[in-house]
């Protein structure tokens, strides 16, 4: 053994553990670093089976790897990141050390056989630094994630606040102009009506009565939309779906608006199968039909035509309301259904509107997981379409 000690004495001057074992796993060399590192001296371990001191080397998986080294195969590298420590310690205070192992073949002098030289590198400090860096990295990632969540919530809050401000502005704009103006007109017409009655000018009375009726219907429709819209903003408009006949609901809305259509000599044609049913909120559906049909009447020319179609396409019911009115540009279409734009414009006979009806339509259709869209061309009219799923799970 003295010859071995002399032959490998250079290994005592490196800061890496070195252990040499023969094919019987008996220790042939144990450098000073290993003595200090494990607490086992050379005299205790030389010529003793390595696995008697370090049971990890009894593991069949590792023995197979070492056996390959004994026949001259390439080195085996065992990282502390993947394997538990192989070399344990006499002193328990060292038990939490991390080590990397490299096992390489070394030719036995004057022989064709191989021993195995095991180098042990303590990587505890590096590993702990890596763990600290990983911990810091994870903390940084978590902080970034939380910051992103906060930023997202702030953006959402900002968006909601902006929508609330726009909603408030829209509401006061409607009250200040669209609701007050018709009442001013009604007051003026009522004075003319009183004058006509006093003068027994029945032609003037009839004309004023018709105008008062038209203005009253307009104000009533606006008040209904305002009421629905305010309930929607307060979260008090609950979806109450039921199965109902589509034609009956459409007929009911047509009967409510027929006087407005007759006033402009507009023909309303309906293409709806009597048996067609839908599972939806009946009131919301009626509100959508009422607003779209009112728009069609408003923007149709005198003696025009409006068509209402309803049919099943795949798993949706699609309703289309077409008019032969003034039509819209693509830029006009982009601004429909948005609270932050003043998309309303006068009708063919100067009828006023607020754009609120279309916003309501979109809100109600969205609640049904449906879609609404417009096809239009200047001078050729518009077609407002919406789809609703026909299933019974909303």
Coordinates of C-alpha atoms in Angstrom, one line a residue:
X1 CA 0.0 0.0 0.0
X2 CA 3.0 2.3 0.5
X3 CA 3.6 2.1 -3.2
X4 CA 0.0 3.1 -4.0
X5 CA 0.3 5.9 -1.5
X6 CA 3.5 7.1 -3.1
X7 CA 2.1 6.6 -6.7
X8 CA -1.0 8.7 -6.0
X9 CA 0.5 11.1 -3.5
X10 CA -0.1 14.1 -5.8
X11 CA -3.8 13.6 -5.2
X12 CA -3.3 14.8 -1.6
X13 CA -2.5 18.3 -2.9
X14 CA -5.8 19.0 -4.7
X15 CA -9.0 20.3 -3.2
X16 CA -11.1 17.4 -4.5
X17 CA -11.8 14.1 -2.9
X18 CA -10.1 11.1 -4.6
X19 CA -10.9 7.5 -3.9
X20 CA -9.6 4.5 -5.9
X21 CA -11.4 1.1 -5.7
X22 CA -10.6 -2.2 -7.3
X23 CA -13.2 -4.6 -8.9
X24 CA -14.0 -5.9 -5.4
X25 CA -14.9 -2.4 -4.3
X26 CA -12.0 -2.4 -1.9
X27 CA -10.5 1.0 -1.3
X28 CA -6.9 1.3 -2.8
X29 CA -6.4 4.9 -2.2
X30 CA -8.0 7.6 0.0
X31 CA -6.6 11.1 -0.2
X32 CA -6.3 13.6 2.6
X33 CA -9.3 15.6 1.3
X34 CA -11.5 12.5 1.7
X35 CA -10.2 12.0 5.3
X36 CA -11.1 15.6 6.2
X37 CA -14.4 15.5 4.2
X38 CA -15.9 12.2 5.5
X39 CA -14.2 11.9 8.8
X40 CA -12.8 8.5 7.9
X41 CA -9.0 8.1 7.9
X42 CA -7.0 6.1 5.4
X43 CA -6.1 3.6 8.0
X44 CA -9.8 2.9 8.7
X45 CA -10.8 2.4 5.1
X46 CA -7.9 1.2 3.0
X47 CA -8.4 -2.4 1.7
X48 CA -12.0 -2.3 3.1
X49 CA -15.1 -2.6 0.9
X50 CA -16.4 0.9 0.1
X51 CA -20.0 -0.1 0.5
X52 CA -19.4 -1.1 4.2
X53 CA -18.9 2.6 4.9
X54 CA -21.1 4.1 2.3
X55 CA -24.3 2.0 1.6
X56 CA -25.3 4.0 -1.5
X57 CA -22.7 1.9 -3.4
X58 CA -24.8 -1.2 -2.7
X59 CA -27.6 0.1 -4.9
X60 CA -27.7 -2.2 -8.0
X61 CA -28.4 0.7 -10.3
X62 CA -25.1 2.4 -9.4
X63 CA -23.1 -0.8 -9.2
X64 CA -24.1 -1.5 -12.9
X65 CA -22.7 1.9 -13.8
X66 CA -19.4 1.3 -11.9
X67 CA -19.1 -2.2 -13.5
X68 CA -19.0 -0.5 -16.9
X69 CA -16.1 1.6 -15.7
X70 CA -14.2 -1.5 -14.7
X71 CA -14.2 -2.7 -18.3
X72 CA -12.9 0.6 -19.5
X73 CA -16.1 2.3 -20.6
X74 CA -16.5 6.1 -20.6
X75 CA -16.7 8.1 -17.3
X76 CA -19.8 8.2 -15.2
X77 CA -21.0 11.5 -13.9
X78 CA -23.4 11.7 -10.9
X79 CA -24.8 15.1 -10.1
X80 CA -26.1 16.1 -6.7
X81 CA -29.1 17.7 -8.5
X82 CA -30.2 14.2 -9.6
X83 CA -28.8 11.9 -6.9
X84 CA -28.6 11.8 -3.1
X85 CA -25.1 12.1 -1.5
X86 CA -23.0 8.9 -1.9
X87 CA -20.4 9.7 0.7
X88 CA -21.9 10.2 4.1
X89 CA -20.1 11.6 7.2
X90 CA -19.0 10.5 10.6
X91 CA -20.1 13.8 12.0
X92 CA -23.8 14.5 11.6
X93 CA -23.3 18.3 11.3
X94 CA -22.0 17.7 7.8
X95 CA -25.0 15.6 6.7
X96 CA -26.5 18.4 4.5
X97 CA -23.6 18.6 2.1
X98 CA -24.0 18.3 -1.7
X99 CA -21.5 16.5 -3.9
X100 CA -20.9 15.7 -7.5
X101 CA -19.1 12.4 -8.4
X102 CA -17.1 11.5 -11.5
X103 CA -16.1 7.8 -11.9
X104 CA -13.4 7.1 -14.5
X105 CA -11.4 3.9 -15.3
X106 CA -7.7 3.9 -14.4
X107 CA -5.4 1.2 -15.8
X108 CA -3.8 -1.0 -13.1
X109 CA 0.0 -0.8 -13.5
X110 CA 1.5 -3.8 -15.4
X111 CA -2.0 -5.2 -16.1
X112 CA -4.8 -5.0 -18.6
X113 CA -7.5 -4.6 -15.9
X114 CA -9.0 -1.4 -14.6
X115 CA -9.6 0.1 -11.2
X116 CA -12.1 3.0 -10.7
X117 CA -11.0 6.4 -9.6
X118 CA -13.8 8.4 -7.9
X119 CA -13.5 12.1 -7.6
X120 CA -15.7 13.9 -5.2
X121 CA -16.4 17.6 -5.6
X122 CA -18.3 19.4 -2.8
X123 CA -20.8 21.7 -4.5
X124 CA -22.7 22.7 -1.3
X125 CA -21.9 26.4 -1.6
X126 CA -22.7 26.5 -5.3
X127 CA -25.9 24.5 -4.8
X128 CA -27.0 26.7 -2.0
X129 CA -26.2 29.8 -4.0
X130 CA -28.2 28.3 -7.0
X131 CA -31.1 27.5 -4.7
X132 CA -31.0 31.1 -3.3
X133 CA -30.9 32.4 -6.8
X134 CA -33.7 30.1 -7.8
X135 CA -35.7 31.2 -4.8
X136 CA -35.0 34.9 -5.6
X137 CA -36.0 34.2 -9.2
X138 CA -39.2 32.5 -8.2
X139 CA -40.0 35.4 -5.8
X140 CA -39.3 37.8 -8.6
X141 CA -41.5 35.9 -11.0
X142 CA -44.3 35.8 -8.3
X143 CA -43.9 39.5 -7.8
X144 CA -44.1 40.1 -11.6
X145 CA -47.2 37.9 -11.7
X146 CA -48.8 39.8 -8.9
X147 CA -47.8 43.1 -10.4
X148 CA -49.3 42.0 -13.8
X149 CA -52.5 41.0 -12.0
X150 CA -52.7 44.3 -10.2
X151 CA -52.0 46.2 -13.5
X152 CA -54.7 44.1 -15.2
X153 CA -57.2 44.8 -12.5
X154 CA -56.2 48.5 -12.6
X155 CA -56.8 48.5 -16.4
X156 CA -60.1 46.8 -15.9
X157 CA -61.1 49.3 -13.2
X158 CA -60.0 52.1 -15.4
X159 CA -62.0 50.7 -18.3
X160 CA -65.1 50.2 -16.0
X161 CA -64.7 53.7 -14.7
X162 CA -64.5 55.1 -18.2
X163 CA -67.6 53.2 -19.2
X164 CA -69.4 54.4 -16.1
X165 CA -68.5 58.0 -17.0
X166 CA -69.6 57.5 -20.6
X167 CA -72.8 55.9 -19.4
X168 CA -73.5 58.8 -17.1
X169 CA -72.7 61.3 -19.8
X170 CA -75.0 59.4 -22.3
X171 CA -77.8 59.3 -19.7
X172 CA -77.7 63.0 -19.0
X173 CA -77.3 63.8 -22.7
X174 CA -80.5 61.8 -23.4
X175 CA -82.4 63.6 -20.5
X176 CA -81.1 67.0 -21.5
X177 CA -81.9 66.8 -25.2
X178 CA -83.7 63.7 -26.4
X179 CA -86.2 63.6 -23.6
X180 CA -86.8 67.3 -23.1
X181 CA -87.1 68.3 -26.7
X182 CA -90.1 66.0 -27.5
X183 CA -91.9 67.4 -24.4
X184 CA -91.2 70.9 -25.7
X185 CA -92.7 69.9 -29.0
X186 CA -95.7 68.4 -27.2
X187 CA -96.3 71.6 -25.2
X188 CA -96.2 73.6 -28.5
X189 CA -98.5 71.2 -30.2
X190 CA -100.9 71.1 -27.3
X191 CA -101.2 74.9 -27.4
X192 CA -101.9 74.8 -31.2
X193 CA -104.5 72.1 -30.4
X194 CA -106.2 74.2 -27.8
X195 CA -106.2 77.1 -30.3
X196 CA -107.6 74.9 -33.0
X197 CA -110.4 73.7 -30.7
X198 CA -111.3 77.3 -29.8
X199 CA -111.3 78.3 -33.4
X200 CA -113.2 75.1 -34.4
X201 CA -110.5 74.4 -36.9
X202 CA -110.9 70.6 -37.0
X203 CA -108.3 70.1 -39.7
X204 CA -105.7 71.8 -37.5
X205 CA -106.9 69.7 -34.5
X206 CA -106.6 66.4 -36.5
X207 CA -103.1 67.4 -37.7
X208 CA -101.9 68.3 -34.2
X209 CA -103.5 65.2 -32.7
X210 CA -101.5 63.0 -35.2
X211 CA -98.3 64.9 -34.5
X212 CA -98.9 64.6 -30.7
X213 CA -99.5 60.8 -31.1
X214 CA -96.2 60.4 -33.0
X215 CA -94.3 62.4 -30.5
X216 CA -95.9 60.5 -27.6
X217 CA -95.0 57.1 -29.1
X218 CA -91.4 58.3 -29.6
X219 CA -91.1 59.5 -26.0
X220 CA -92.7 56.3 -24.7
X221 CA -90.2 54.1 -26.7
X222 CA -87.4 56.2 -25.4
X223 CA -88.6 55.9 -21.8
X224 CA -88.9 52.1 -22.1
X225 CA -85.3 52.0 -23.4
X226 CA -84.1 54.2 -20.6
X227 CA -85.8 52.1 -18.0
X228 CA -84.3 48.9 -19.5
X229 CA -80.9 50.5 -19.8
X230 CA -80.9 51.8 -16.2
X231 CA -82.0 48.3 -14.9
X232 CA -79.2 46.8 -16.9
X233 CA -76.6 49.2 -15.5
X234 CA -77.8 48.4 -12.0
X235 CA -77.5 44.7 -12.6
X236 CA -81.3 44.2 -12.0
X237 CA -82.1 42.8 -15.5
X238 CA -82.0 39.1 -14.9
X239 CA -82.1 36.6 -17.7
X240 CA -85.3 34.5 -17.5
X241 CA -85.3 32.2 -20.5
X242 CA -88.4 30.2 -21.6
X243 CA -89.6 28.4 -24.7
X244 CA -91.9 30.6 -26.8
X245 CA -93.1 31.0 -30.4
X246 CA -91.0 33.5 -32.3
X247 CA -93.9 34.6 -34.7
X248 CA -96.1 35.5 -31.8
X249 CA -93.5 37.8 -30.3
X250 CA -92.7 39.4 -33.6
X251 CA -96.5 39.9 -34.4
X252 CA -96.9 41.6 -31.0
X253 CA -94.1 44.1 -31.8
X254 CA -95.4 44.8 -35.3
X255 CA -98.8 45.6 -33.8
X256 CA -97.2 48.1 -31.4
X257 CA -95.3 49.9 -34.3
X258 CA -97.8 49.5 -37.1
X259 CA -99.1 53.1 -36.7
X260 CA -95.6 54.5 -37.2
X261 CA -95.1 52.3 -40.3
X262 CA -98.6 53.4 -41.6
X263 CA -97.7 57.0 -41.0
X264 CA -94.9 56.6 -43.6
X265 CA -96.9 54.2 -45.8
X266 CA -94.3 51.5 -45.2
X267 CA -95.1 47.8 -45.8
X268 CA -93.9 45.2 -43.3
X269 CA -93.5 41.7 -44.7
X270 CA -92.8 38.8 -42.4
X271 CA -91.2 35.4 -43.2
X272 CA -91.5 33.3 -40.1
X273 CA -92.6 29.8 -39.7
X274 CA -95.5 29.6 -37.2
X275 CA -93.9 26.5 -35.6
X276 CA -90.6 28.2 -35.0
X277 CA -89.7 28.4 -31.2
X278 CA -86.7 29.6 -29.3
X279 CA -85.5 29.2 -25.7
X280 CA -84.7 32.8 -24.6
X281 CA -85.8 35.7 -22.5
X282 CA -89.0 36.8 -24.1
X283 CA -88.8 40.4 -22.9
X284 CA -85.3 40.8 -24.1
X285 CA -86.1 39.3 -27.4
X286 CA -89.1 41.6 -27.8
X287 CA -86.9 44.6 -26.9
X288 CA -84.4 43.7 -29.6
X289 CA -87.1 43.2 -32.2
X290 CA -88.8 46.5 -31.2
X291 CA -85.6 48.5 -31.5
X292 CA -84.5 47.0 -34.8
X293 CA -87.9 47.4 -36.3
X294 CA -88.2 51.0 -35.0
X295 CA -84.8 51.7 -36.6
X296 CA -85.9 50.2 -39.9
X297 CA -89.1 52.4 -39.9
X298 CA -87.1 55.5 -39.0
X299 CA -84.6 55.1 -41.8
X300 CA -87.0 53.8 -44.5
X301 CA -88.3 56.2 -47.2
X302 CA -92.0 56.8 -47.5
X303 CA -93.8 53.9 -49.2
X304 CA -90.8 51.7 -48.5
X305 CA -90.7 48.0 -47.6
X306 CA -89.4 46.2 -44.5
X307 CA -88.8 42.4 -44.4
X308 CA -88.5 40.3 -41.2
X309 CA -86.9 36.9 -41.7
X310 CA -86.4 34.2 -39.0
X311 CA -84.9 30.8 -39.6
X312 CA -82.8 28.0 -38.1
X313 CA -79.2 27.8 -39.4
X314 CA -77.1 25.0 -37.9
X315 CA -77.5 25.4 -34.1
X316 CA -78.6 29.1 -34.2
X317 CA -81.8 31.0 -35.0
X318 CA -81.0 33.9 -37.2
X319 CA -83.3 36.9 -37.4
X320 CA -82.8 39.5 -40.2
X321 CA -84.7 42.8 -40.4
X322 CA -84.1 44.5 -43.8
X323 CA -85.2 47.9 -45.0
X324 CA -85.0 49.8 -48.3
X325 CA -83.8 53.0 -46.6
X326 CA -80.8 55.4 -46.8
X327 CA -78.2 52.8 -45.7
X328 CA -74.9 53.4 -44.0
X329 CA -71.2 53.7 -44.7
X330 CA -68.7 51.2 -43.3
X331 CA -67.5 53.9 -41.0
X332 CA -71.0 54.4 -39.6
X333 CA -71.3 50.7 -38.9
X334 CA -68.1 50.7 -36.9
X335 CA -69.6 53.1 -34.4
X336 CA -72.8 51.3 -33.9
X337 CA -73.4 49.4 -30.5
X338 CA -70.8 51.6 -28.7
X339 CA -71.7 53.7 -25.7
X340 CA -68.8 56.1 -26.4
X341 CA -70.0 57.2 -29.8
X342 CA -72.9 59.3 -31.0
X343 CA -74.0 56.9 -33.7
X344 CA -77.6 58.2 -33.9
X345 CA -78.6 60.2 -36.9
X346 CA -82.0 61.7 -38.1
X347 CA -84.4 59.5 -39.9
X348 CA -85.7 60.0 -43.5
X349 CA -88.4 62.4 -42.1
X350 CA -86.1 64.0 -39.4
X351 CA -87.0 61.5 -36.7
X352 CA -84.7 61.8 -33.8
X353 CA -82.9 59.0 -31.9
X354 CA -80.3 58.3 -29.3
X355 CA -78.5 55.2 -30.4
X356 CA -79.4 53.7 -27.0
X357 CA -81.7 51.1 -28.6
X358 CA -78.9 49.4 -30.5
X359 CA -76.7 49.4 -27.4
X360 CA -79.5 47.6 -25.6
X361 CA -79.8 45.1 -28.4
X362 CA -76.2 44.2 -28.2
X363 CA -76.3 43.9 -24.4
X364 CA -79.3 41.6 -24.5
X365 CA -77.9 39.4 -27.3
X366 CA -74.6 39.1 -25.6
X367 CA -76.4 37.8 -22.5
X368 CA -77.8 35.1 -24.7
X369 CA -74.3 34.3 -26.1
X370 CA -75.5 35.4 -29.5
X371 CA -74.1 37.8 -32.1
X372 CA -75.4 40.9 -33.8
X373 CA -74.1 42.4 -37.1
X374 CA -75.1 44.8 -39.9
X375 CA -75.0 44.6 -43.7
X376 CA -75.6 48.0 -45.4
X377 CA -74.9 50.1 -48.4
X378 CA -75.6 53.8 -49.0
X379 CA -78.8 54.3 -50.9
X380 CA -79.8 50.6 -50.8
X381 CA -80.9 50.1 -47.2
X382 CA -79.6 48.1 -44.3
X383 CA -80.1 44.6 -42.9
X384 CA -79.7 44.1 -39.1
X385 CA -79.1 40.5 -38.2
X386 CA -78.7 38.7 -34.9
X387 CA -78.3 35.1 -33.9
X388 CA -79.4 33.2 -30.8
X389 CA -78.4 29.6 -29.9
X390 CA -81.4 27.3 -29.9
X391 CA -80.2 25.1 -27.1
X392 CA -81.7 25.3 -23.6
X393 CA -78.6 26.0 -21.6
X394 CA -78.0 29.8 -21.2

